[in-house]
PDB file of C-alpha atoms in Angstrom:
ATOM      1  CA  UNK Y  10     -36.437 -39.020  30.469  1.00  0.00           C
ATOM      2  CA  UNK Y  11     -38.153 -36.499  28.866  1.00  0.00           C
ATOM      3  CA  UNK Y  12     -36.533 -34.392  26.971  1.00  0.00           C
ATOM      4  CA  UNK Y  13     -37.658 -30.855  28.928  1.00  0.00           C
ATOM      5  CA  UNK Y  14     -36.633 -32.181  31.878  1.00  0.00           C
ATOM      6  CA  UNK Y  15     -33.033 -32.154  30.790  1.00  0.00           C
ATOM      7  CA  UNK Y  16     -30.467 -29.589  30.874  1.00  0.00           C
ATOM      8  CA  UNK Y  17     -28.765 -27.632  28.524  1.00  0.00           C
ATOM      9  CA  UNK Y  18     -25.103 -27.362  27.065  1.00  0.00           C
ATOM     10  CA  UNK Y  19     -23.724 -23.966  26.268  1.00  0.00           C
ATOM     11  CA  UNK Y  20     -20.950 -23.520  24.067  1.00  0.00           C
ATOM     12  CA  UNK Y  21     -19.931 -19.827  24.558  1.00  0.00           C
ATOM     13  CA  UNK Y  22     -16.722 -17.940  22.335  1.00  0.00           C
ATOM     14  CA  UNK Y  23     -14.541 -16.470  24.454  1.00  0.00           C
ATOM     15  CA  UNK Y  24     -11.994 -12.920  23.092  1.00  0.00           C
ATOM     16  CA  UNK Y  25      -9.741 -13.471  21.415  1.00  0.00           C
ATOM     17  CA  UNK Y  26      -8.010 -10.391  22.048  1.00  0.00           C
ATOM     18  CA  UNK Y  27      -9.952  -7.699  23.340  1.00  0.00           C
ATOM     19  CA  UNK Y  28     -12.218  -8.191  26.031  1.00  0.00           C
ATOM     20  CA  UNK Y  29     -14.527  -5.485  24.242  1.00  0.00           C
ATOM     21  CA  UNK Y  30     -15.269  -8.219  21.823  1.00  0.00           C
ATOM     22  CA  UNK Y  31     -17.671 -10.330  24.689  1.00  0.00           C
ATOM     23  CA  UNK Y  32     -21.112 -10.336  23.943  1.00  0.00           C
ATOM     24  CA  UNK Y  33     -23.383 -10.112  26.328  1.00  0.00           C
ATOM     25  CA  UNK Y  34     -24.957 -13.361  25.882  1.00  0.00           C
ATOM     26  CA  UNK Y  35     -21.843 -14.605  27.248  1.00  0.00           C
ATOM     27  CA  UNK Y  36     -21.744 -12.468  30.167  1.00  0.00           C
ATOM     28  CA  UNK Y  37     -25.508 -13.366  30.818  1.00  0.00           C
ATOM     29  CA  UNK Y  38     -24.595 -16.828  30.528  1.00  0.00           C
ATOM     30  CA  UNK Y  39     -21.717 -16.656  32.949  1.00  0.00           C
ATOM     31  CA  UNK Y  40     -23.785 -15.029  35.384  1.00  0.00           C
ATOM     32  CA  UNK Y  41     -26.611 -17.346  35.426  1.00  0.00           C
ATOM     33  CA  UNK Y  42     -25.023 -20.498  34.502  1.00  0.00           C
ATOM     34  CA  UNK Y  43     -25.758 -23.980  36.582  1.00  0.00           C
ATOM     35  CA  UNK Y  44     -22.272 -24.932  36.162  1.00  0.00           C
ATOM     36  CA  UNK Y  45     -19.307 -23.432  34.061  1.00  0.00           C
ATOM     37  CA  UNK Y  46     -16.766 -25.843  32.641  1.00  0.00           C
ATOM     38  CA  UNK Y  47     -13.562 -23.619  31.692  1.00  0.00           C
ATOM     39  CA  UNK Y  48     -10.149 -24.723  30.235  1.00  0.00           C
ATOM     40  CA  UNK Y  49      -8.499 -22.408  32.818  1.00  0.00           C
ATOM     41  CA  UNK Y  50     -10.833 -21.263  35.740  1.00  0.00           C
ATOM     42  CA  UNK Y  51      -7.764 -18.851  36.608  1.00  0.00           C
ATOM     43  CA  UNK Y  52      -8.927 -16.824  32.936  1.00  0.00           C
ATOM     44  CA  UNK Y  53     -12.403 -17.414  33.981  1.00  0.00           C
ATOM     45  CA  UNK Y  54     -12.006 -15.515  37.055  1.00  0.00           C
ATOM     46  CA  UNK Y  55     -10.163 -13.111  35.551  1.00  0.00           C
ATOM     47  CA  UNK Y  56     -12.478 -12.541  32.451  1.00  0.00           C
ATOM     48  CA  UNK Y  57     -15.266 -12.298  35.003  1.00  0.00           C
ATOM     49  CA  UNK Y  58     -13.885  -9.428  36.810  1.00  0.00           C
ATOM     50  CA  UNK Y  59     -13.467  -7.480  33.432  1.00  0.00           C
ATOM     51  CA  UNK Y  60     -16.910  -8.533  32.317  1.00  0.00           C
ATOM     52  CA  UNK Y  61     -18.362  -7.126  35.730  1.00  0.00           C
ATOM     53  CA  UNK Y  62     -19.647 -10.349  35.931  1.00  0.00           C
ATOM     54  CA  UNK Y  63     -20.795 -12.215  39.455  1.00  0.00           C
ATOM     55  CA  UNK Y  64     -21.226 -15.966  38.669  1.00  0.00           C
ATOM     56  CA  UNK Y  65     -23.804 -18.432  40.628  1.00  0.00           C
ATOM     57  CA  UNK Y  66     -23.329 -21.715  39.584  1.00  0.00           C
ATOM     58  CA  UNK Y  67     -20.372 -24.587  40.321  1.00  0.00           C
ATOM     59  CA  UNK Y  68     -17.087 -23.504  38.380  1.00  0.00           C
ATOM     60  CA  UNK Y  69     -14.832 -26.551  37.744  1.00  0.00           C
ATOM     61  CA  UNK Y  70     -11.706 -27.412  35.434  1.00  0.00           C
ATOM     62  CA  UNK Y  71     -12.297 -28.747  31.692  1.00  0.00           C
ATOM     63  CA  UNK Y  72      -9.027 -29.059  29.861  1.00  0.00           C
ATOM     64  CA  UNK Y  73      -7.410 -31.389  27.864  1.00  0.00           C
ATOM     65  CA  UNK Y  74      -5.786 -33.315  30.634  1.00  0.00           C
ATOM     66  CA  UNK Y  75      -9.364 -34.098  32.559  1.00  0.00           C
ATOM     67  CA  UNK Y  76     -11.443 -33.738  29.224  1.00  0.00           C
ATOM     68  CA  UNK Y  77     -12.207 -37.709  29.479  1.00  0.00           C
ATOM     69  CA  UNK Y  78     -12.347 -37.667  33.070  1.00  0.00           C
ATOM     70  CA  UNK Y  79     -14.744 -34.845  33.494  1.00  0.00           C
ATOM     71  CA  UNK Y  80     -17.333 -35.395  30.641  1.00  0.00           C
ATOM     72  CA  UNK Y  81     -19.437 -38.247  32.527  1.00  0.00           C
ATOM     73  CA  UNK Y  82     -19.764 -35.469  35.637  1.00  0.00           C
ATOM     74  CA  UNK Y  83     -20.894 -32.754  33.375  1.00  0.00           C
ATOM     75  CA  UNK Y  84     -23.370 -35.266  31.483  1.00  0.00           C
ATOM     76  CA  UNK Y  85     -24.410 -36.375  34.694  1.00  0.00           C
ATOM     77  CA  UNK Y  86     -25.451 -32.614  35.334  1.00  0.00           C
ATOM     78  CA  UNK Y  87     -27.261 -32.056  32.301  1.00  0.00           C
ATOM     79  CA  UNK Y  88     -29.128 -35.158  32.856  1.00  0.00           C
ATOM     80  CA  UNK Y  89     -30.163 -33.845  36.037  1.00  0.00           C
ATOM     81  CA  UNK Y  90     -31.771 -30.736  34.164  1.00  0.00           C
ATOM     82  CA  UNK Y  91     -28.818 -28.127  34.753  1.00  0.00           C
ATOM     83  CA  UNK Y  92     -27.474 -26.058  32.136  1.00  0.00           C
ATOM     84  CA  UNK Y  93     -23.785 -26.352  31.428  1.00  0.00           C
ATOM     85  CA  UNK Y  94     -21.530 -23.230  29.946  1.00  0.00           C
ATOM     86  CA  UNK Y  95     -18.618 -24.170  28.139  1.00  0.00           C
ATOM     87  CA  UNK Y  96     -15.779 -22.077  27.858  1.00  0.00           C
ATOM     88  CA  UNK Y  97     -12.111 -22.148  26.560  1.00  0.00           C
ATOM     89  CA  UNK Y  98      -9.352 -19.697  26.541  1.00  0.00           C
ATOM     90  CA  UNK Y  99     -10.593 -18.038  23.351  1.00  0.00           C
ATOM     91  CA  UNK Y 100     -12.266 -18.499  20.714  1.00  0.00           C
ATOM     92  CA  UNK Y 101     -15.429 -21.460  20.211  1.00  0.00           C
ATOM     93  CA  UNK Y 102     -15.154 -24.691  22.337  1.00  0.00           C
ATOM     94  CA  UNK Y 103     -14.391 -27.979  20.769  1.00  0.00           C
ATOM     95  CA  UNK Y 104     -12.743 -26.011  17.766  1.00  0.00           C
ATOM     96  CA  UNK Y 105      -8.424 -26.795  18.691  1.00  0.00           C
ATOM     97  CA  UNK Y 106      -9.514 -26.528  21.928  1.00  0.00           C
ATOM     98  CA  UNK Y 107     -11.637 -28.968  24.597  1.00  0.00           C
ATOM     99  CA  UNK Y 108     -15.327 -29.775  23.883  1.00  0.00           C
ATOM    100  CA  UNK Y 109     -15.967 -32.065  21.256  1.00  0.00           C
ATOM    101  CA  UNK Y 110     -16.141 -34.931  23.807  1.00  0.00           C
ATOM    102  CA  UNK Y 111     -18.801 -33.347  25.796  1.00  0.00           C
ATOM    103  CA  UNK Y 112     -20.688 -32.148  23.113  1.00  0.00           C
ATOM    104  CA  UNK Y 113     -20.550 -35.940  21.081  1.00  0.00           C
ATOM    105  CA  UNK Y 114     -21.822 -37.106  24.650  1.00  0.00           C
ATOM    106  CA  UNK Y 115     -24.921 -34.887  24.824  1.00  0.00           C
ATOM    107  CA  UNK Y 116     -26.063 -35.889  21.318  1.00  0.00           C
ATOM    108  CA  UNK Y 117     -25.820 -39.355  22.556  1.00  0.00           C
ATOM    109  CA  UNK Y 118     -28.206 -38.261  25.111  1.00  0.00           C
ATOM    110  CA  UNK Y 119     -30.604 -36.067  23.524  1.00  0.00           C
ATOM    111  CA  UNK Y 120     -29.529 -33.287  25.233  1.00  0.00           C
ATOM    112  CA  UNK Y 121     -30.038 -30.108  23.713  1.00  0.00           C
ATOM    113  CA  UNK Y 122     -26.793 -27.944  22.623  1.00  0.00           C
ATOM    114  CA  UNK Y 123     -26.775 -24.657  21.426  1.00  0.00           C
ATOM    115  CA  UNK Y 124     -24.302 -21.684  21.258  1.00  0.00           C
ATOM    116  CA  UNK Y 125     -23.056 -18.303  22.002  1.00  0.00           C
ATOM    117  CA  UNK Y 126     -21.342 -17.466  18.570  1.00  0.00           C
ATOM    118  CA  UNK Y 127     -18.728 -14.827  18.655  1.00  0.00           C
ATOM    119  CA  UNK Y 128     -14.749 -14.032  17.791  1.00  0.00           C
ATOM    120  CA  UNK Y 129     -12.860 -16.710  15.806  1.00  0.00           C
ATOM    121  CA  UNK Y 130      -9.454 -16.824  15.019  1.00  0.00           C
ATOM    122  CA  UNK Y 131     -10.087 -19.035  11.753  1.00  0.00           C
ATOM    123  CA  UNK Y 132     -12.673 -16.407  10.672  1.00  0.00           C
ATOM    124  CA  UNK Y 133     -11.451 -13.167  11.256  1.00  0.00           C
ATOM    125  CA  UNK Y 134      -8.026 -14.644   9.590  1.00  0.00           C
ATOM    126  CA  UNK Y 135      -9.879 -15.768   6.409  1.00  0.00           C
ATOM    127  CA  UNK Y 136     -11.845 -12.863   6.384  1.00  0.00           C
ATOM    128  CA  UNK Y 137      -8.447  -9.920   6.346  1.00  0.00           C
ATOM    129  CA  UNK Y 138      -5.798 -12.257   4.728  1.00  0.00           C
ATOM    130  CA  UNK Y 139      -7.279 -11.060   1.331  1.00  0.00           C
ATOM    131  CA  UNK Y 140      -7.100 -14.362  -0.211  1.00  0.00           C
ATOM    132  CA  UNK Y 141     -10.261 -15.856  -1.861  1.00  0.00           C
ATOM    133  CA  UNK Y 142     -13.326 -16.729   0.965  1.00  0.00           C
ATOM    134  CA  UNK Y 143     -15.918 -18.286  -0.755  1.00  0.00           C
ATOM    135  CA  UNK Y 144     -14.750 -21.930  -0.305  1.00  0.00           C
ATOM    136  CA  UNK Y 145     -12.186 -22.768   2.594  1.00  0.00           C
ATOM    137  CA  UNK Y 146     -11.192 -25.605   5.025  1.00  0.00           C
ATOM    138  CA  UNK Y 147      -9.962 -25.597   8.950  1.00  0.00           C
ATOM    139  CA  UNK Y 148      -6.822 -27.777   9.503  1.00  0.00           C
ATOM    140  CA  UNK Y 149      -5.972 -27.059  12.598  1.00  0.00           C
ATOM    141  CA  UNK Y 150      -2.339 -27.590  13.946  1.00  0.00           C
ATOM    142  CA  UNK Y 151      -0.274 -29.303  12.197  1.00  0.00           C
ATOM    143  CA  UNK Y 152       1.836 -32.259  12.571  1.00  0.00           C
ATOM    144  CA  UNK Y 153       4.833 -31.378  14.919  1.00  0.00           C
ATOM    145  CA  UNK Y 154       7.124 -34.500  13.491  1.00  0.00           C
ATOM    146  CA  UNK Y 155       8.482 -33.702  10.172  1.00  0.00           C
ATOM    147  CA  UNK Y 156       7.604 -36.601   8.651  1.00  0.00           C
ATOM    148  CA  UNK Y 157       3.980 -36.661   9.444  1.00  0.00           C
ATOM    149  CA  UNK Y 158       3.810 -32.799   8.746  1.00  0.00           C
ATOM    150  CA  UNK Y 159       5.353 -33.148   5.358  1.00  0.00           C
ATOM    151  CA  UNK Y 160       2.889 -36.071   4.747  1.00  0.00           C
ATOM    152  CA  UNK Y 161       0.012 -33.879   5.785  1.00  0.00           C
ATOM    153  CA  UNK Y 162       1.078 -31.297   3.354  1.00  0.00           C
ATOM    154  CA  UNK Y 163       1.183 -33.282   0.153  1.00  0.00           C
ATOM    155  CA  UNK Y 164      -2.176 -34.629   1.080  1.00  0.00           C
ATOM    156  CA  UNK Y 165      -3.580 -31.014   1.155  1.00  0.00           C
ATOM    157  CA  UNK Y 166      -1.098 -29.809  -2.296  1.00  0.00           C
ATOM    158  CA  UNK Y 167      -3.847 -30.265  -4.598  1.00  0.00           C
ATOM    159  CA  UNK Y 168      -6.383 -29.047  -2.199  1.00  0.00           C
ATOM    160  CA  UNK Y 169      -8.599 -26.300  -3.987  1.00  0.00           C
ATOM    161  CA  UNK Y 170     -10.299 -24.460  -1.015  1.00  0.00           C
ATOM    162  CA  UNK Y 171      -8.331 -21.431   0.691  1.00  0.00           C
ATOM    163  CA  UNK Y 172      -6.981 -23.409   3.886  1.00  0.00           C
ATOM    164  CA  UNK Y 173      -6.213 -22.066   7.688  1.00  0.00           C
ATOM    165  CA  UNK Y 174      -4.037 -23.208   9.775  1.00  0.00           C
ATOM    166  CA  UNK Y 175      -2.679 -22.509  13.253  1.00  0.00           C
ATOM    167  CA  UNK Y 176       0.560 -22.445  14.400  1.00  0.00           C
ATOM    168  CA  UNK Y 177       3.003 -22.252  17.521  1.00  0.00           C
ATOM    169  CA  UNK Y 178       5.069 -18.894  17.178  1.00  0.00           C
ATOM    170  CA  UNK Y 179       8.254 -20.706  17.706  1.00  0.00           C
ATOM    171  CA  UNK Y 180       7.248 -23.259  14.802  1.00  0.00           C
ATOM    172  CA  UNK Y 181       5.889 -20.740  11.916  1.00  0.00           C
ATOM    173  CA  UNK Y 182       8.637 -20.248  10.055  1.00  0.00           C
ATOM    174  CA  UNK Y 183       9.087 -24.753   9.984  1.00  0.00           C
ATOM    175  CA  UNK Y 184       5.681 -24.819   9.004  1.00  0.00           C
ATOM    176  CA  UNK Y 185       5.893 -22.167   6.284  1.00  0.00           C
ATOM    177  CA  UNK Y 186       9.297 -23.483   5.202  1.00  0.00           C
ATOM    178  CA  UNK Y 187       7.125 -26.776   4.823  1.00  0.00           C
ATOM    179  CA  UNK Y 188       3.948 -25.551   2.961  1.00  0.00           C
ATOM    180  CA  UNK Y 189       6.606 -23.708   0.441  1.00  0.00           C
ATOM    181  CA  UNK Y 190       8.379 -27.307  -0.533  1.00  0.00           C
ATOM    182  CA  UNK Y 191       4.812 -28.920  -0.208  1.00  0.00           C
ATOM    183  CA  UNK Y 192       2.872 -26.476  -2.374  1.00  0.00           C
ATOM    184  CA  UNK Y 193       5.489 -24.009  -4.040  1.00  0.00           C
ATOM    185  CA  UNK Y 194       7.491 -20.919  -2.291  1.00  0.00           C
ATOM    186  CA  UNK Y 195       5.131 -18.685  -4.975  1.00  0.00           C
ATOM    187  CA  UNK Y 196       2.139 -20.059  -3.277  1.00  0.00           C
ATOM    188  CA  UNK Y 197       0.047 -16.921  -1.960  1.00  0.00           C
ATOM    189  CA  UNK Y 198      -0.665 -16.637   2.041  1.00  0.00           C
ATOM    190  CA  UNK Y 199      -0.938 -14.136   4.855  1.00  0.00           C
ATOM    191  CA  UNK Y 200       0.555 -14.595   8.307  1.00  0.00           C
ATOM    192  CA  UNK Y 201      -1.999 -12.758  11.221  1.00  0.00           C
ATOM    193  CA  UNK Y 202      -0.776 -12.343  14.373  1.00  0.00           C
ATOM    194  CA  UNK Y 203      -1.667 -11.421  17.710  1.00  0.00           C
ATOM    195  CA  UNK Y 204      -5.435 -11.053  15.763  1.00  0.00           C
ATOM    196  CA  UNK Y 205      -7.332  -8.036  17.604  1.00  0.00           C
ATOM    197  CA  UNK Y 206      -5.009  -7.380  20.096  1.00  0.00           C
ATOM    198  CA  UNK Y 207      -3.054  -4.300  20.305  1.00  0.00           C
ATOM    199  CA  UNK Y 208      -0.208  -5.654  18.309  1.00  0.00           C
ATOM    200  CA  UNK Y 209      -2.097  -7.272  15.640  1.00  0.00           C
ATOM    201  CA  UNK Y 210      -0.373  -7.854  12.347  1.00  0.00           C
ATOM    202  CA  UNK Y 211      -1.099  -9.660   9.078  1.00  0.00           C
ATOM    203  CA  UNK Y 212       1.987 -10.366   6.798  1.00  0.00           C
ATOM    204  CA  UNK Y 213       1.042 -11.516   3.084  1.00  0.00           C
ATOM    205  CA  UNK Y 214       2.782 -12.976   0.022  1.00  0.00           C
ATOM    206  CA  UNK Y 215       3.938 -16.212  -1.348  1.00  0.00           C
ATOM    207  CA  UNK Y 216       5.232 -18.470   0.904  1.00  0.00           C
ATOM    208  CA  UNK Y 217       9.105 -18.116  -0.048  1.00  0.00           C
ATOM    209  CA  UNK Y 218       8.511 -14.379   1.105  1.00  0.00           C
ATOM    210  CA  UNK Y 219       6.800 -15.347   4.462  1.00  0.00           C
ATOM    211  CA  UNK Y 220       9.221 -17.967   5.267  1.00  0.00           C
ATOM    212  CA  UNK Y 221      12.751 -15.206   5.349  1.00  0.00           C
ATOM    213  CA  UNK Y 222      10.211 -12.824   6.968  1.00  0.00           C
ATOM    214  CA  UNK Y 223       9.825 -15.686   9.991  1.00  0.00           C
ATOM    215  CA  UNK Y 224      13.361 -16.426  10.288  1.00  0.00           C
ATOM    216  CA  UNK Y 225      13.774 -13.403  12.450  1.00  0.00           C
ATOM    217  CA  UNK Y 226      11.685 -14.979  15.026  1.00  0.00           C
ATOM    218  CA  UNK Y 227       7.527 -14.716  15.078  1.00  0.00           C
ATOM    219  CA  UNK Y 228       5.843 -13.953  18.811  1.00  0.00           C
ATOM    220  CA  UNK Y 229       2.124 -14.114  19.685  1.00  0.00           C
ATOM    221  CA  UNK Y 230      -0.982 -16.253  18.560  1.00  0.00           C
ATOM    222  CA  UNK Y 231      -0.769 -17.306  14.933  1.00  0.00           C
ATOM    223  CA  UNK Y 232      -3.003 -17.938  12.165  1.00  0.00           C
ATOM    224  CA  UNK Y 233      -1.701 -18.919   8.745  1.00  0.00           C
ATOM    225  CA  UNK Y 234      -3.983 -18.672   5.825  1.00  0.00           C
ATOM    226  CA  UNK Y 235      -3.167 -20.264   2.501  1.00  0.00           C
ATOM    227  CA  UNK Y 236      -4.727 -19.925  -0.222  1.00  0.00           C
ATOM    228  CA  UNK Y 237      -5.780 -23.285  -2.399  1.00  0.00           C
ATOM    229  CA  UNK Y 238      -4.137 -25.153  -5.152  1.00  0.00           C
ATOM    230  CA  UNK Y 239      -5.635 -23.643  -8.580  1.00  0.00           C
ATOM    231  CA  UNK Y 240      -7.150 -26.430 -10.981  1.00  0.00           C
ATOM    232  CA  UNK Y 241      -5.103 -28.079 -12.773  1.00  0.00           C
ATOM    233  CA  UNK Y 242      -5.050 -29.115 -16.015  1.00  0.00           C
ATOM    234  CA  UNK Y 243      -5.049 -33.348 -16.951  1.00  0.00           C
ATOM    235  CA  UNK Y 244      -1.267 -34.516 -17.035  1.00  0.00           C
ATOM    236  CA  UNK Y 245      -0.781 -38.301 -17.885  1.00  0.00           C
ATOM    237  CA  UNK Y 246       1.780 -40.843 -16.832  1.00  0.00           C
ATOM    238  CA  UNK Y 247       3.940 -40.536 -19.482  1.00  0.00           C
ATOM    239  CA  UNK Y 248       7.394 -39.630 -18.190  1.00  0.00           C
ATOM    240  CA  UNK Y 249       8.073 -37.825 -21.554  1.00  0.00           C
ATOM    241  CA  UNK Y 250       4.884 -35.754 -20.844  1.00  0.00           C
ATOM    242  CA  UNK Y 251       6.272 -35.002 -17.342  1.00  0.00           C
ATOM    243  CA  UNK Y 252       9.872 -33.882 -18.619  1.00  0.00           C
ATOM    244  CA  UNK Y 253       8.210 -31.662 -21.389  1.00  0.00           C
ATOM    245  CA  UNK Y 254       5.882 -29.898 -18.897  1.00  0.00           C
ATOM    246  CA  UNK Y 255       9.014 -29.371 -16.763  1.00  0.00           C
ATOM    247  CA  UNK Y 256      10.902 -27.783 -19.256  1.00  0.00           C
ATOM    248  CA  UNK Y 257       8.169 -25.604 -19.969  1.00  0.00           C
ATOM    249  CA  UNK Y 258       8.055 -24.313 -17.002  1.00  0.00           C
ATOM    250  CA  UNK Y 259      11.289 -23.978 -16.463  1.00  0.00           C
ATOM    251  CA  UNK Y 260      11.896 -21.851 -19.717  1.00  0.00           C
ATOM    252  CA  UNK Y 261       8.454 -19.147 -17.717  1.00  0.00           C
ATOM    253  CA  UNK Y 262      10.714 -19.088 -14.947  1.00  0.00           C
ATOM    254  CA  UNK Y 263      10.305 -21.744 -12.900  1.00  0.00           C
ATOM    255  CA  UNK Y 264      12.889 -23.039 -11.023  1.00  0.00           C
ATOM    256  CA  UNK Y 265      13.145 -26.881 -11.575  1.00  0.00           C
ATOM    257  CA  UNK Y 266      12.611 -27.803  -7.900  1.00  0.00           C
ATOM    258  CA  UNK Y 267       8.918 -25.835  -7.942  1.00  0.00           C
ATOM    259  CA  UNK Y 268       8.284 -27.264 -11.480  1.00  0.00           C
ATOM    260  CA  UNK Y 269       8.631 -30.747 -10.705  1.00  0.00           C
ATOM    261  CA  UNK Y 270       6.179 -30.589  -7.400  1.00  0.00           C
ATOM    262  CA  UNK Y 271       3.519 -28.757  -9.942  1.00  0.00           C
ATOM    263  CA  UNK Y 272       3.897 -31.593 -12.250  1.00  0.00           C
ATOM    264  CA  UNK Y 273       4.041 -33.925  -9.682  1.00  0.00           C
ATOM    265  CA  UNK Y 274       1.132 -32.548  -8.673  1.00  0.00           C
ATOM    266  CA  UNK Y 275      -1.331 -32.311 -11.738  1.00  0.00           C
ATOM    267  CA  UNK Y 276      -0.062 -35.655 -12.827  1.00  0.00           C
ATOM    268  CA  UNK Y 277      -1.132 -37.353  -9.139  1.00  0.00           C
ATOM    269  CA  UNK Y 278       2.042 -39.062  -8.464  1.00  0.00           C
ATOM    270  CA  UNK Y 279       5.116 -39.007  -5.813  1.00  0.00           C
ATOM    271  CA  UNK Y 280       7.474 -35.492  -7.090  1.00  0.00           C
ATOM    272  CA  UNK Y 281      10.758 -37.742  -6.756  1.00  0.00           C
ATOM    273  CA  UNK Y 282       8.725 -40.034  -9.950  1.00  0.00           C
ATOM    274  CA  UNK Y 283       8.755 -37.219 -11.931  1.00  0.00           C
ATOM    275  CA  UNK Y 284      12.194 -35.847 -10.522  1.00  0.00           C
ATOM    276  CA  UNK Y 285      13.726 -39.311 -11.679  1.00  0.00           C
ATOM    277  CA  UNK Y 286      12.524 -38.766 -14.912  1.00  0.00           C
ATOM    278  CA  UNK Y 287      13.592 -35.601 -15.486  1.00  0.00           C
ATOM    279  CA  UNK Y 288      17.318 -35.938 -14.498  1.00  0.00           C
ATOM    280  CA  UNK Y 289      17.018 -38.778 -16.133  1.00  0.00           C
ATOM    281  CA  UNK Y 290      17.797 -37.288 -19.308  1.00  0.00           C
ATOM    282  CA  UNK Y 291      19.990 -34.533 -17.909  1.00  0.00           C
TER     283      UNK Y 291
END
């Protein structure tokens, strides 16, 4: 087919917060849409009516549950030359939230995919946590199993790039209690909360700070924002290198438990290797 004669895919941002925040591209793409996929047509509707906004074209269901389902139908509509508007609860499609499916099918099919850019919890947390910006990774949600989250952590402890996160409100303080055994409690990060809406809040300091903070119970959307894992310097295998280093640090200040994961750490190797060697001589 050629490729004019196909449709288009739309990926529009949705608020986050305020409804203020909608563009409007998006409303002109609700209103003239062929066919609007939404995670919850219920917020569609509702967004709508703020927006002022009359739609036209076919509204159906797109959410995790039917995301497999439901991508053939919708690629079977851009085929047929119609152009598709994606839309989630908030924020970009495909990015924590449904989309990537649909989108990975219309590359297959040389459909064209473009975007209405607009509010982002990752980047409007990176941008006021007041941790470094110029290099930084999305990791999404992590693990909820302990074991896999604490796995996922040491993977990312020597990660160098500021890192964001989201988070359940009823989990934060587990997952910051994790990230301060994974990458030290004096690791520097910034809680934001409820970002743009009328209770917004963004809590910073080292991790052992944020986690007491959470214990008293965290409500709302959450962002966490951590910043990365400063260069470190070569440490060998020597277990006599390791139990110097710890010592070291210990005599700065250090308590033994956060000295032993930096060592750990720079030296590449499992903490309880270097916590073995250390109270091995104790």
């Amino acid at each position: 087919m050629n490729p004019t004669e196909l449709g288009t895919l739309v990926l529009a941002a949705t608020p986050i917060g305020r409804v203020e925040d909608a563009s409007s591209r998006l409303a002109g793409e609700l209103a003239t849409a062929d066919v609007i996929a939404a995670e919850d047509t219920r917020r569609l509707r509702r967004l709508c009516t703020e927006l002022g906004v009359t739609t036209t074209g076919r509204v159906v269901s797109y959410f995790e549950g039917n995301e497999s389902a439901r991508t053939p139908t919708l690629v079977d509509a851009l085929l047929a030359g119609e152009r598709v508007l994606l839309v989630t609860d908030a924020g970009m499609p495909s990015v924590s939230d449904p989309g990537f499916r649909l989108v990975a099918a219309a590359v297959v099919h040389d459909i064209t995919v473009t975007s209405v850019p607009g509010p982002s919890a990752v980047l409007s947390a990176l941008a006021v946590s007041g941790l470094p910006v110029d290099r930084f990774c999305f990791e999404g949600f992590l693990p909820r199993k302990a074991g896999e989250r604490a796995r996922r952590l040491t993977e990312l402890a020597k990660e160098q790039r500021t890192m964001v996160f989201f988070e359940a409100p009823h989990r934060t303080e587990t997952a910051l209690a994790a990230m301060a055994e994974a990458f030290g409690g004096d690791r520097a990060a910034a809680v934001c909360r409820e970002l743009t809406k009328t209770h917004e809040e963004v809590r910073r300091g080292p991790l052992e700070e944020l986690v007491a903070w959470a214990s008293d119970g965290v409500r709302g959307e959450v962002t966490l924002v951590v910043t990365g894992a400063e260069p470190a310097a070569e440490v060998g295998t020597d277990p006599d290198e390791w139990r110097s280093l710890v010592a070291e640090l210990e005599e700065e200040g250090v308590r033994r438990k956060d000295a032993i994961l930096d060592v750990a750490r720079r030296a590449g190797v499992p903490k309880r290797e270097v916590y073995d060697a250390v109270h091995k001589e104790s």
